[in-house]
XYZ file of C-alpha atoms in Angstrom:
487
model
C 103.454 111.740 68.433
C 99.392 112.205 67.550
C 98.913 108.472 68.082
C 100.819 108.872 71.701
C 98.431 112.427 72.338
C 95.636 110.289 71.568
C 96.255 107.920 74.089
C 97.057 110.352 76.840
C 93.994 111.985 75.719
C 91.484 109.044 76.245
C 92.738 108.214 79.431
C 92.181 111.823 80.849
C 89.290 111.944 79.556
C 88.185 108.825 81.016
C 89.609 109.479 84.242
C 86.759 112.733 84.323
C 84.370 110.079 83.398
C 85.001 108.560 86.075
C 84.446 111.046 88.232
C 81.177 111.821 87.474
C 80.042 108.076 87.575
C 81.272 108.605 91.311
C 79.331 111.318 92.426
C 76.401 109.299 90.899
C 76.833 106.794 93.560
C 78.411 109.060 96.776
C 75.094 110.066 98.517
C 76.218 109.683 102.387
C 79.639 110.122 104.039
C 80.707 107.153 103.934
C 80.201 106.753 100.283
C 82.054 109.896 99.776
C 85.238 108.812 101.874
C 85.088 105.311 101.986
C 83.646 103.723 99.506
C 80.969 102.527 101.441
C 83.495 99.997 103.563
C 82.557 97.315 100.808
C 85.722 96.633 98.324
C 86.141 93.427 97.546
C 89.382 91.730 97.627
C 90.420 92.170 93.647
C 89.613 95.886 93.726
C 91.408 96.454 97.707
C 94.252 95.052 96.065
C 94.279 97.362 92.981
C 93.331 100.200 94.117
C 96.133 99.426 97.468
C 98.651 99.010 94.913
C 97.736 101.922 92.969
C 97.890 104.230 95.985
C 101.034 103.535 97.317
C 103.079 103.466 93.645
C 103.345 106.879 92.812
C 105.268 109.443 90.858
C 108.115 108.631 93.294
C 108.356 104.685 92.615
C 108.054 104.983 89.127
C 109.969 107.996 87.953
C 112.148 107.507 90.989
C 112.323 103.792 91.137
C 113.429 103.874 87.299
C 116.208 107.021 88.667
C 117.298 104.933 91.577
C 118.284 102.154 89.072
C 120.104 104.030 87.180
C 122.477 105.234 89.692
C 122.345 101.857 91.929
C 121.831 99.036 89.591
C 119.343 96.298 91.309
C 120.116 97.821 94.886
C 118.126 100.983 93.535
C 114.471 99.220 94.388
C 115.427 99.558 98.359
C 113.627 102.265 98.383
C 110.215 100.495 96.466
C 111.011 97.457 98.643
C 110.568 99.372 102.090
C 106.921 100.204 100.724
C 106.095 97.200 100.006
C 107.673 95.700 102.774
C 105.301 98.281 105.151
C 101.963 97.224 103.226
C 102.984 93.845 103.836
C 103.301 94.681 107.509
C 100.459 96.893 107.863
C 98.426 94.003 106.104
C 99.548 91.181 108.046
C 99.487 92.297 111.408
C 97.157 95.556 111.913
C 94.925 95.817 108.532
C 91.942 93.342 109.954
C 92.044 95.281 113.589
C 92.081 99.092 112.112
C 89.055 97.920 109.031
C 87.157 96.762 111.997
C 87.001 100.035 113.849
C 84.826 101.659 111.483
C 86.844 105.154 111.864
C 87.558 107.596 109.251
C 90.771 108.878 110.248
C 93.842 108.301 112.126
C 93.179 110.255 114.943
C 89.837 108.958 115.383
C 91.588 106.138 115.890
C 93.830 107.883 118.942
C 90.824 109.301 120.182
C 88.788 105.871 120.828
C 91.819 104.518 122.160
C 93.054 107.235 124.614
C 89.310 108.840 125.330
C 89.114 111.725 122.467
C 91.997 113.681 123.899
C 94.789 113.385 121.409
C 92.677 113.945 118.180
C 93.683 117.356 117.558
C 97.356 117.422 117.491
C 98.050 114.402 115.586
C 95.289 115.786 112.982
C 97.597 118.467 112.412
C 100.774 116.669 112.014
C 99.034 113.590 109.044
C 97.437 117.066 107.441
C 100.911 118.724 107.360
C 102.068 115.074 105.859
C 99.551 114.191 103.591
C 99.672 118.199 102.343
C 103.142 117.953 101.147
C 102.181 114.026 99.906
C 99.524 115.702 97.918
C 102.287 118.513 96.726
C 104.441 116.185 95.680
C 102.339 114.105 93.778
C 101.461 116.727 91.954
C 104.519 118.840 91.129
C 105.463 115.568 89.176
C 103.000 116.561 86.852
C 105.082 118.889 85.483
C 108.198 116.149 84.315
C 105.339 113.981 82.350
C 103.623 116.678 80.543
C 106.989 118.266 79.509
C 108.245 115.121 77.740
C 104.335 115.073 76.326
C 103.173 118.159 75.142
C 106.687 120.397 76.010
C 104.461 123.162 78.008
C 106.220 124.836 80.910
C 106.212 123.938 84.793
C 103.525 125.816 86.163
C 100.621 124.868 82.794
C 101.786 121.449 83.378
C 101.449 121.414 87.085
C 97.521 123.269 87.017
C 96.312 120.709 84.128
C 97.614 117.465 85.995
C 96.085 119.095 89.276
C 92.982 120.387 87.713
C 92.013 116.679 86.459
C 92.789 114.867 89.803
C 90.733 117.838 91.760
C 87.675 117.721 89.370
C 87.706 113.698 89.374
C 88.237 113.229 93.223
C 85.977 116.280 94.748
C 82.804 114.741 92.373
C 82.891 111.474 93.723
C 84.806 111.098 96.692
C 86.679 107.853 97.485
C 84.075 106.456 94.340
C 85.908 108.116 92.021
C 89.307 107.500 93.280
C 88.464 103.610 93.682
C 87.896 103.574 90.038
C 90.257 105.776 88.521
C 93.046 103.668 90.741
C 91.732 100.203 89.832
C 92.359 101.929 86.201
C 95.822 103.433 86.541
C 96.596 99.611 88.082
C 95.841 97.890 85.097
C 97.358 100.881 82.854
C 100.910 101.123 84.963
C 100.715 96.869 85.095
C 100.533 97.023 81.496
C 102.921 100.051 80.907
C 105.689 99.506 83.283
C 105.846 95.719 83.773
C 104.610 93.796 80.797
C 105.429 96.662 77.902
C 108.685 98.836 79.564
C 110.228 96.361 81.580
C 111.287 93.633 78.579
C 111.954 96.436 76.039
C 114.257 97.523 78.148
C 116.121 95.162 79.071
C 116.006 93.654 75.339
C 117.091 96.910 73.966
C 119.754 97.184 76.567
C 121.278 93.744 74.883
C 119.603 91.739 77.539
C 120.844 90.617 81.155
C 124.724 89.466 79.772
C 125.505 92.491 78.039
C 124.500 94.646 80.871
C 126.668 92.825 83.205
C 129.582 93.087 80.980
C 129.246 97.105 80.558
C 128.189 97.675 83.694
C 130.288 97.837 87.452
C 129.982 94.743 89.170
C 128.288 96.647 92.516
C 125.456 97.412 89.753
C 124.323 93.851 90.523
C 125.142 93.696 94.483
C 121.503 93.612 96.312
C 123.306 96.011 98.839
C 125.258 97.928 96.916
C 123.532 101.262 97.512
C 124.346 100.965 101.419
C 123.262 99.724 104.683
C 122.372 103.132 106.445
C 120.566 104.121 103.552
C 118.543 100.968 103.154
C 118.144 101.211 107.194
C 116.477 104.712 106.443
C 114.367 103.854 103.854
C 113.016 101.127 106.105
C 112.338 103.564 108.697
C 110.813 106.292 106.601
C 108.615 104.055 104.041
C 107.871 100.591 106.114
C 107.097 102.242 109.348
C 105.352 104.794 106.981
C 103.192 102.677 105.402
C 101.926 101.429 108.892
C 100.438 105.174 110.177
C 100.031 107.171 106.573
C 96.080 108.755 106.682
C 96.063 107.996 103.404
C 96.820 104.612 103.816
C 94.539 103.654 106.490
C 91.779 105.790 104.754
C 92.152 102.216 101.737
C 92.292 99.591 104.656
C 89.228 101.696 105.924
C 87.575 100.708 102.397
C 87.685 96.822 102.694
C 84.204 94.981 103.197
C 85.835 92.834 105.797
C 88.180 91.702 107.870
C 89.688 89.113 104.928
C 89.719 91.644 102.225
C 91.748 94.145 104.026
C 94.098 91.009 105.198
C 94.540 89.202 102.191
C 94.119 91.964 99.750
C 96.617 94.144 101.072
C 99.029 91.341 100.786
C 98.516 90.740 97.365
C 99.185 94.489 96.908
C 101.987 94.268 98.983
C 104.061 91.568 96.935
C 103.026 92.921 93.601
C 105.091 96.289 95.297
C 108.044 93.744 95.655
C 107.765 92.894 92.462
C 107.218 96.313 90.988
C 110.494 97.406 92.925
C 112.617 95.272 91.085
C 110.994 95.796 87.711
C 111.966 99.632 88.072
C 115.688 98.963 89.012
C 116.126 96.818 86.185
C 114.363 99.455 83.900
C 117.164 102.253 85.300
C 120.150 99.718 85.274
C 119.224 98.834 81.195
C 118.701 102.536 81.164
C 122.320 103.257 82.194
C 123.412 101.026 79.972
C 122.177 102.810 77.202
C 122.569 106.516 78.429
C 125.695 106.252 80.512
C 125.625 110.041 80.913
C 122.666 111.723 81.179
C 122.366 115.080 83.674
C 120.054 113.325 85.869
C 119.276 110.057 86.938
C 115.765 111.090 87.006
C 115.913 111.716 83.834
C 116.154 108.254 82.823
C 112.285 107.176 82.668
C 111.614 109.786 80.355
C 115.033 109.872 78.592
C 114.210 105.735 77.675
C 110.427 106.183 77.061
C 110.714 108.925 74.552
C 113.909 107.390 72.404
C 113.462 103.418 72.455
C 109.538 103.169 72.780
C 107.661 102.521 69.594
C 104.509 104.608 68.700
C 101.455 104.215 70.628
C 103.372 101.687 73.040
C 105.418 105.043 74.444
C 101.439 106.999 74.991
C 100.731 104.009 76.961
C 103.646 103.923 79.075
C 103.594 107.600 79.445
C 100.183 107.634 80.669
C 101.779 104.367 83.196
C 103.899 107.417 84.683
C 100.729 109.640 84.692
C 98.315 106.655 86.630
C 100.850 106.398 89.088
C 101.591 110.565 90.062
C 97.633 110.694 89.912
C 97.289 107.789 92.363
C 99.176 109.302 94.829
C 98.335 112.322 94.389
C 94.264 111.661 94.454
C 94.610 109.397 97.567
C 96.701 112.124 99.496
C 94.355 114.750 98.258
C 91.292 113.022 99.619
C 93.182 112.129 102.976
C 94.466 115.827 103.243
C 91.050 116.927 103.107
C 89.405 114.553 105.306
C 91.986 115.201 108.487
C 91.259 119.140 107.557
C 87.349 118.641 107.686
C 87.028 115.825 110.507
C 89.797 115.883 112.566
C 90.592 119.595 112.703
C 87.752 121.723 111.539
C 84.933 119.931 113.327
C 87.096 119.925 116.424
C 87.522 123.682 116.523
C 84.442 124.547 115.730
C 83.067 122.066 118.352
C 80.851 120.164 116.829
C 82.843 116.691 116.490
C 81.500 113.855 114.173
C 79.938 111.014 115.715
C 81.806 107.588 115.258
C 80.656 105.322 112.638
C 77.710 108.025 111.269
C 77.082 106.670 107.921
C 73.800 108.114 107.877
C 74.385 112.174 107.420
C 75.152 113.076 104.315
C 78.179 115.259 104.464
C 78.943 114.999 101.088
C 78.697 118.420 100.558
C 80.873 119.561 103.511
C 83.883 116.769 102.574
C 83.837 118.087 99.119
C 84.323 121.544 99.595
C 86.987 120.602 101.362
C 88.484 118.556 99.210
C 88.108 121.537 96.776
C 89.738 123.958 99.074
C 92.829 121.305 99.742
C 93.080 121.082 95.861
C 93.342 124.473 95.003
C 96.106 125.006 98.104
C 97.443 122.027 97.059
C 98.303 123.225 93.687
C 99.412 126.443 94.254
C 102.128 125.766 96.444
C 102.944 122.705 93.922
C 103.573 125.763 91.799
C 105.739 128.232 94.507
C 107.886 125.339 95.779
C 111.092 124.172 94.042
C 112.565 121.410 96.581
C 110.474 118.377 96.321
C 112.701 116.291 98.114
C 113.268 118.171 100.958
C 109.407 119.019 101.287
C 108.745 114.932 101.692
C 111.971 114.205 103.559
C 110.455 117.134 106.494
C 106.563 115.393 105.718
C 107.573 111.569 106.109
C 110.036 112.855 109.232
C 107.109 114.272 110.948
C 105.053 111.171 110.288
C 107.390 108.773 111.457
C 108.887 110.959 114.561
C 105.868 112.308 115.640
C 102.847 109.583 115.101
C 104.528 106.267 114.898
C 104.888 105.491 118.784
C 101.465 106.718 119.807
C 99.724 104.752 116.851
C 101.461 101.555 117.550
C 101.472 102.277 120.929
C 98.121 102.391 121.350
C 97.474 99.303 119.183
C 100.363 96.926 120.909
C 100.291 98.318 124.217
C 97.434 98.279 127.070
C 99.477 100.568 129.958
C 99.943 103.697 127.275
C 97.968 106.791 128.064
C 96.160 109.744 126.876
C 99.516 112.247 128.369
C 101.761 109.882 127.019
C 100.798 109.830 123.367
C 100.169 113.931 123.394
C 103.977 113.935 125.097
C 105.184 111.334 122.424
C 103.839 113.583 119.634
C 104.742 116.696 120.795
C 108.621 115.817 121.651
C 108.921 113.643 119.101
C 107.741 116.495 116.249
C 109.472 118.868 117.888
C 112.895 116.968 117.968
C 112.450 116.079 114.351
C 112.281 119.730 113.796
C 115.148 120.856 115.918
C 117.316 117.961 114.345
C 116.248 119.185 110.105
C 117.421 122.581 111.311
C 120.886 121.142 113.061
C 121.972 118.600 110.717
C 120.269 119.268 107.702
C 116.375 118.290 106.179
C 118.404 115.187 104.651
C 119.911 113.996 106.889
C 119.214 110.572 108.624
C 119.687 111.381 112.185
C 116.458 113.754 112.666
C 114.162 111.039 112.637
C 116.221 108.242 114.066
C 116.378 110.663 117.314
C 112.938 111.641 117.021
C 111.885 108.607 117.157
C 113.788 107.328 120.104
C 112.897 110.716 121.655
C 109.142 109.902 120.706
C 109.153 106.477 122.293
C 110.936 107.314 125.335
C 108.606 110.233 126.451
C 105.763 107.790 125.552
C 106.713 104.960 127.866
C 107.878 107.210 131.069
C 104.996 109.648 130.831
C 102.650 106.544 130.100
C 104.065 104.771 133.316
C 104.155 108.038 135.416
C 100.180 108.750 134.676
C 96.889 107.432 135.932
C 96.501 103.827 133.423
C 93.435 105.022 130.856
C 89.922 104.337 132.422
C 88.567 100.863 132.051
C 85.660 102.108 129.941
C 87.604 103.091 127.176
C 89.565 100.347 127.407
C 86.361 98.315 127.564
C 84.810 100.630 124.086
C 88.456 100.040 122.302
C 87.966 96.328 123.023
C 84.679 96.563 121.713
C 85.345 97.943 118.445
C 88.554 96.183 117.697
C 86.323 93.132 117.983
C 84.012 94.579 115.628
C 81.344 95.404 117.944
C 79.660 98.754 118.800
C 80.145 100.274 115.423
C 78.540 100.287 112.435
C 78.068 97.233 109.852
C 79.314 98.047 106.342
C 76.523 97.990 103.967
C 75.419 95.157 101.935
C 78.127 94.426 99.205
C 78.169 96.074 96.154
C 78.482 93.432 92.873
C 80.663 95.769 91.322
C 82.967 95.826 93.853
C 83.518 91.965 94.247
């Protein structure tokens, strides 16, 4: 495998490269976290699409296939579905607020008092995204280099920390727009036909396989109901999400772009459950049905072409993990630590440079992040309880407070609050996998949100008036002149 170690080699290498050409060109804050505001469309879309497909969408994706068939890219589907939402509908308002955060966001919108809380509940969520991320380090480099769990885990998470806390969202941009072209290549143009060739192509697989293998709905209607719920309505609130959309030079980039990145998720989806259904063809009994990426890579790949896919896998787990890393750290610095130490950021400030400040920080979320990557065993679990939260806790107040003109400061802190704390109570009744938590939390959310909304003093015309303002694109900053690299 020296020609494969080569080519996993390169790319981590040039992924540290990368970093340093960031840090080059992140001299103010808004450099650092977002880029500046001035993607253009091709690299929105990448780096959008690079974000959102992680460890879970390929490895997983591939895994869901090979239990499912062609109803395993539900899960793939919902994600794209939500950045074809969030792009459609919300992208061109939330670019054009010139925020950093989330609950910036709930702060212009319900006068700066529900900043706090809901900073707590994304870090909590983009923590164990940025976990997550990274444990899957440890699958890749086992099939690679055969080193144990927690080596595999601290190398994977070194590189992503070193790359992302040098140049900020510069680095990331750049590393993503990389891993896009390296999983496109990998996963859909190299994998994908192999597959499905060495499988004995499309007939064969029908004729081995169960005929619910090929049913678009085989895998259920409750669970593709839940996968909606958790990953579209996910996609529409995620920090880490909104911190790309915040990236866009313009109200078209973030629009457009998005959906471009949106449909090539659609199309990604299905490209993984094929992979896993040509994979069960082949391996009709292996232990795990996560094992199946690996399992197919490693035996049916040629030299060289199984490096590249490999390092597909590894793009996509750094992806995530970067962009979570980067949003975990900016909630921790902006939303939370300023707040408590009293000495809040100033909307739209791209003039300080806090570089220095954001990247300790993103440092300090690195290092946590890693070590309880290595203490915790139950992935799963750990993003079921972080997209619950999400969802339950931060879905009403966000789309409240961008659909609805009566909802209120009390209302969205009361929405939060019960809705968090019913998504708790419900893990710990019926189980952290269980679907009812959040579909109660939710309700639970929304209905404390309308009545206490309705029951309180309507939110003062001035901030109405300033959220007006800066939805229209007015009152905030202009994002600096665009960058040729970045068209």
């Amino acid at each position: 495998m020296a020609v494969d170690y080569a080519v996993i080699v390169v790319y981590l290498v040039g992924m540290l490269a990368m970093g340093w050409w960031g840090m080059r060109r992140a001299k103010s804050k808004s450099e650092f976290l977002v880029a500046g505001r001035r993607l253009g469309p091709w690299m929105y879309s990448g780096t959008m699409a690079a974000i959102v497909l992680g460890g879970a969408s390929t490895i997983g994706g591939v895994g869901l296939g090979y239990q499912y068939g062609l109803s395993g890219a539900w899960m793939v589907f919902a994600i794209g579905l939500g950045l074809l939402a969030l792009s459609v509908f919300f992208s061109a308002r939330i670019a054009r607020l010139k925020v950093y955060t989330v609950s910036e966001m709930l702060d212009l919108r319900y006068g700066g008092r529900a900043g706090l809380i809901s900073g707590v509940v994304m870090w909590a969520y983009t923590l164990m995204l940025a976990v997550t991320s990274t444990i899957a380090y440890a699958t890749i480099f086992d099939v690679l280099f055969d080193i144990n769990r927690t080596v595999a885990i601290i190398l994977g998470g070194t590189i992503v920390v070193a790359y992302s806390t040098l140049g900020g969202m510069w680095s990331i941009t750049i590393t993503d727009m990389v891993q896009f072209v390296v999983k496109t290549i990998g996963v859909l143009l190299l994998l994908l036909p192999i597959a499905v060739v060495k499988a004995g192509g499309f007939s064969e697989m029908k004729a081995k396989l169960p005929t619910e293998y090929f049913d678009p709905l085989g895998i259920g209607g409750e669970t593709i109901f839940t996968y909606v719920l958790i990953y579209t309505f996910g996609m529409l609130i995620g920090q880490d999400i909104w911190q790309r959309v915040f990236t866009a030079r313009g109200d078209r980039t973030a629009r457009w772009g998005g959906t471009v990145a949106g449909t090539y998720c659609l199309v990604y989806a299905i490209a993984g459950a094929v992979i896993g259904t040509a994979a069960k063809v082949m391996y009709p009994k292996l232990p795990s049905a996560d094992a199946a990426f690996a399992t197919i890579v490693k035996d049916e790949l040629p030299v060289g072409v199984r490096g590249l896919v490999l390092a597909a896998a590894l793009a996509a787990v750094m992806s995530t993990s970067s962009g979570a890393l980067i949003a975990c750290a900016t909630v921790a610095n902006n939303d939370i630590w300023s707040r408590l130490r009293g000495a809040v950021a100033s909307q739209g400030d791209g003039e300080r440079d806090e570089v220095r400040g954001n990247r300790a920080f993103i440092l300090i979320m690195g290092v946590a992040v890693i070590v309880i990557a290595i203490a915790l065993n139950n992935v799963v679990e750990a993003l079921t309880v972080a997209y619950n939260l999400l969802v339950g806790g931060l879905l009403v107040p966000i789309l409240g407070g961008l659909l609805w003109r009566r909802g209120t400061a009390a209302g969205a802190l009361a929405a939060v609050a019960v809705g968090g704390t019913a998504v708790i109570g419900l893990m710990a009744g019926y189980g952290i996998l269980a679907n009812e938590p959040v579909y109660y939390g939710l309700l639970a959310s929304l209905a404390v949100y309308v009545v206490v909304s309705l029951a309180t003093k309507p939110t003062d015309a001035a901030v109405l008036t300033a959220w007006r303002e800066r939805l229209a694109g007015r009152g905030a900053e202009e994002p600096a002149t665009p960058d040729p690299v970045t068209v």
